Short mmCIF file of C-alpha atoms in Angstrom, two decimals:
data_model
loop_
_atom_site.label_atom_id
_atom_site.label_comp_id
_atom_site.label_asym_id
_atom_site.label_seq_id
_atom_site.Cartn_x
_atom_site.Cartn_y
_atom_site.Cartn_z
CA UNK Q 175 93.32 95.25 97.39
CA UNK Q 176 94.75 96.48 100.61
CA UNK Q 177 92.28 96.42 103.67
CA UNK Q 178 92.68 97.88 107.32
CA UNK Q 179 92.70 95.58 109.75
CA UNK Q 180 91.84 96.17 113.53
CA UNK Q 181 93.50 93.21 115.42
CA UNK Q 182 93.51 93.33 119.09
CA UNK Q 183 93.02 90.75 121.83
CA UNK Q 184 90.28 91.68 124.43
CA UNK Q 185 88.81 89.89 127.76
CA UNK Q 186 85.27 88.57 128.06
CA UNK Q 187 84.30 91.76 129.73
CA UNK Q 188 85.88 93.88 126.87
CA UNK Q 189 89.13 95.33 128.24
CA UNK Q 190 92.65 95.62 126.10
CA UNK Q 191 94.24 96.05 129.25
CA UNK Q 192 93.98 95.40 132.94
CA UNK Q 193 93.81 98.32 135.22
CA UNK Q 194 96.77 100.64 136.14
CA UNK Q 195 98.38 99.76 132.72
CA UNK Q 196 101.97 101.90 132.22
CA UNK Q 197 105.65 101.65 131.59
CA UNK Q 198 106.18 99.22 134.05
CA UNK Q 199 103.10 97.49 133.94
CA UNK Q 200 102.59 97.57 130.18
CA UNK Q 201 99.13 95.48 129.98
CA UNK Q 202 97.85 96.22 133.38
CA UNK Q 203 97.08 94.19 136.40
CA UNK Q 204 96.46 90.74 134.67
CA UNK Q 205 96.41 91.95 131.24
CA UNK Q 206 99.11 89.30 130.08
CA UNK Q 207 96.59 86.54 129.94
CA UNK Q 208 95.13 88.37 127.12
CA UNK Q 209 98.14 87.37 124.89
CA UNK Q 210 98.51 83.77 126.03
CA UNK Q 211 96.97 82.66 122.74
CA UNK Q 212 100.15 84.61 120.84
CA UNK Q 213 102.38 82.21 122.89
CA UNK Q 214 100.72 79.22 122.33
CA UNK Q 215 101.75 75.91 120.60
CA UNK Q 216 98.32 75.02 119.68
CA UNK Q 217 98.49 74.99 115.94
CA UNK Q 218 95.30 76.98 115.44
CA UNK Q 219 96.87 79.57 117.55
CA UNK Q 220 99.89 79.45 115.61
CA UNK Q 221 98.25 79.62 112.39
CA UNK Q 222 96.15 82.72 113.06
CA UNK Q 223 99.50 84.51 114.21
CA UNK Q 224 100.97 83.30 111.10
CA UNK Q 225 98.54 84.63 108.79
CA UNK Q 226 97.60 87.33 110.59
CA UNK Q 227 101.41 88.63 110.20
CA UNK Q 228 101.99 87.37 106.92
CA UNK Q 229 99.35 89.88 105.44
CA UNK Q 230 101.07 92.82 107.11
CA UNK Q 231 102.33 95.25 105.06
CA UNK Q 232 102.04 97.93 107.43
CA UNK Q 233 101.15 98.21 111.12
CA UNK Q 234 99.87 101.47 112.62
CA UNK Q 235 99.95 101.88 116.41
CA UNK Q 236 99.56 104.71 119.01
CA UNK Q 237 101.91 106.75 120.77
CA UNK Q 238 101.62 105.29 124.14
CA UNK Q 239 101.82 101.78 122.81
CA UNK Q 240 104.78 102.77 120.80
CA UNK Q 241 106.46 104.10 124.06
CA UNK Q 242 105.92 100.65 125.49
CA UNK Q 243 107.09 98.52 123.02
CA UNK Q 244 110.39 100.69 122.39
CA UNK Q 245 110.89 101.06 126.21
CA UNK Q 246 113.31 99.08 128.16
CA UNK Q 247 110.87 96.41 128.82
CA UNK Q 248 109.42 96.19 125.39
CA UNK Q 249 109.88 94.00 122.17
CA UNK Q 250 112.95 92.10 121.63
CA UNK Q 251 114.26 89.32 119.64
CA UNK Q 252 111.71 86.83 120.78
CA UNK Q 253 108.98 89.28 121.77
CA UNK Q 254 107.31 91.41 119.21
CA UNK Q 255 105.25 91.72 116.43
CA UNK Q 256 104.91 88.40 114.96
CA UNK Q 257 107.82 87.13 116.69
CA UNK Q 258 108.78 83.75 115.26
CA UNK Q 259 106.80 84.11 112.14
CA UNK Q 260 107.69 86.54 110.11
CA UNK Q 261 109.97 89.39 108.77
CA UNK Q 262 109.31 92.98 109.86
CA UNK Q 263 106.85 95.28 107.96
CA UNK Q 264 106.43 99.28 108.47
CA UNK Q 265 105.24 100.67 111.37
CA UNK Q 266 103.70 103.97 111.53
CA UNK Q 267 103.29 106.01 114.82
CA UNK Q 268 100.32 108.26 115.54
CA UNK Q 269 101.84 111.00 117.80
CA UNK Q 270 102.05 114.66 118.34
CA UNK Q 271 105.53 114.69 118.24
CA UNK Q 272 108.70 111.95 117.22
CA UNK Q 273 110.47 110.89 120.07
CA UNK Q 274 114.05 112.05 120.23
CA UNK Q 275 115.84 108.55 119.81
CA UNK Q 276 114.35 105.06 118.97
CA UNK Q 277 115.95 101.67 120.78
CA UNK Q 278 114.36 99.25 118.08
CA UNK Q 279 116.25 100.80 115.25
CA UNK Q 280 116.56 97.99 113.43
CA UNK Q 281 112.85 98.46 112.46
CA UNK Q 282 111.18 100.86 110.05
CA UNK Q 283 109.45 103.70 111.94
CA UNK Q 284 107.49 106.50 110.76
CA UNK Q 285 105.76 108.96 112.76
CA UNK Q 286 102.66 110.93 111.88
CA UNK Q 287 101.98 114.14 113.23
CA UNK Q 288 98.99 115.08 111.54
CA UNK Q 289 96.34 112.33 112.77
CA UNK Q 290 95.20 109.06 112.49
CA UNK Q 291 93.50 109.70 109.09
CA UNK Q 292 97.08 110.32 107.45
CA UNK Q 293 98.66 107.89 109.60
CA UNK Q 294 96.16 105.08 107.89
CA UNK Q 295 97.14 106.78 104.80
CA UNK Q 296 100.63 106.64 104.97
CA UNK Q 297 100.38 102.97 106.12
CA UNK Q 298 98.54 102.00 103.17
CA UNK Q 299 101.11 103.58 100.91
CA UNK Q 300 103.64 101.48 102.68
CA UNK Q 301 101.69 98.44 102.63
CA UNK Q 302 100.82 98.77 98.73
CA UNK Q 303 104.79 99.27 98.46
CA UNK Q 304 105.77 96.21 100.42
CA UNK Q 305 106.92 92.95 98.43
CA UNK Q 306 104.70 90.08 98.95
CA UNK Q 307 106.03 86.56 98.92
CA UNK Q 308 102.48 85.18 98.25
CA UNK Q 309 101.85 87.86 95.49
CA UNK Q 310 98.83 89.10 97.33
CA UNK Q 311 98.01 92.54 98.18
CA UNK Q 312 99.34 93.30 101.68
CA UNK Q 313 97.18 94.92 104.31
CA UNK Q 314 97.50 97.55 106.78
CA UNK Q 315 96.94 95.96 110.50
CA UNK Q 316 95.82 98.36 113.24
CA UNK Q 317 97.34 96.78 116.50
CA UNK Q 318 96.47 99.39 118.91
CA UNK Q 319 96.15 100.49 121.46
CA UNK Q 320 92.63 100.59 122.28
CA UNK Q 321 92.06 104.33 122.01
CA UNK Q 322 93.92 103.82 118.31
CA UNK Q 323 91.54 101.28 117.30
CA UNK Q 324 88.63 102.84 118.84
CA UNK Q 325 88.77 105.96 117.33
CA UNK Q 326 89.92 104.37 113.97
CA UNK Q 327 86.69 102.24 113.98
CA UNK Q 328 84.32 105.24 115.12
CA UNK Q 329 86.01 107.37 112.24
CA UNK Q 330 84.89 104.72 109.55
CA UNK Q 331 88.32 103.47 108.91
CA UNK Q 332 88.52 100.13 109.42
CA UNK Q 333 87.39 97.40 107.02
CA UNK Q 334 88.00 94.12 109.33
CA UNK Q 335 87.51 93.51 112.72
CA UNK Q 336 89.63 90.67 114.19
CA UNK Q 337 89.24 90.03 117.62
CA UNK Q 338 91.14 87.58 119.96
CA UNK Q 339 88.65 87.12 123.00
CA UNK Q 340 90.49 85.84 125.77
CA UNK Q 341 88.73 83.61 128.71
CA UNK Q 342 89.51 85.88 131.52
CA UNK Q 343 87.30 88.55 133.21
CA UNK Q 344 89.32 91.53 134.14
CA UNK Q 345 86.80 93.42 135.91
CA UNK Q 346 88.91 97.06 134.97
CA UNK Q 347 91.44 98.32 132.59
CA UNK Q 348 91.16 100.03 128.99
CA UNK Q 349 87.98 99.32 127.01
CA UNK Q 350 87.87 98.71 123.59
CA UNK Q 351 84.75 100.40 122.61
CA UNK Q 352 83.92 103.72 124.66
CA UNK Q 353 80.81 104.71 122.50
CA UNK Q 354 80.51 106.12 118.86
CA UNK Q 355 77.95 105.62 116.05
CA UNK Q 356 76.71 102.31 115.89
CA UNK Q 357 78.25 99.83 113.03
CA UNK Q 358 76.97 96.72 111.17
CA UNK Q 359 79.50 93.72 111.08
CA UNK Q 360 79.02 90.28 109.17
CA UNK Q 361 80.69 87.66 110.86
CA UNK Q 362 83.43 86.11 108.55
CA UNK Q 363 85.15 83.46 110.88
CA UNK Q 364 85.27 81.85 114.05
CA UNK Q 365 88.54 79.52 115.41
CA UNK Q 366 87.93 78.22 119.06
CA UNK Q 367 91.09 77.68 120.85
CA UNK Q 368 92.01 76.64 124.62
CA UNK Q 369 93.35 80.06 124.79
CA UNK Q 370 90.92 82.14 122.73
CA UNK Q 371 88.31 82.68 120.38
CA UNK Q 372 89.35 84.12 117.32
CA UNK Q 373 86.94 85.88 115.70
CA UNK Q 374 86.81 87.90 112.46
CA UNK Q 375 84.12 90.38 111.24
CA UNK Q 376 83.97 92.71 107.94
CA UNK Q 377 82.62 95.86 109.05
CA UNK Q 378 79.82 97.17 106.68
#
């Protein structure tokens, strides 16, 4: 069964970027510390990254995050979704209008202009159609940004919440949660390393 998994790194005080994020300061001031774990050589960090990306049949992201990763200082062969670990899943971008051009044209991009729910549906169809080396069903991963994941969570679109809690207090930035209805979670797993505490919850 294909699940919708919200997967994001977050600070101890609940921010997914530092202050003043933007095209020239993608993760905001101090925000790079949130993703130290993804570049770690710790075997548990590598396993968490590998398992998370191997299960990805499709990835959903918002337009602001797309503009960062496709921008001149964005992803390349060494830095990107699942770099060094897996192949290239389909990417579905929630946007009001598709971009005029795409720098990362070797990736499979779909731009959905009819809202987040439709984007998740499109991503689910991509994941269900994607081949799996393991023979298991592949999942849809919501990689962000924070507003996209928060909106999906509030709308009841998320089955699993996967947080990578970085040992940093940013003080300001983009919050992951800004309100919305209360939700009950069931803790599935906890993995602690020197760079993060990896938390997985089923959303009930």
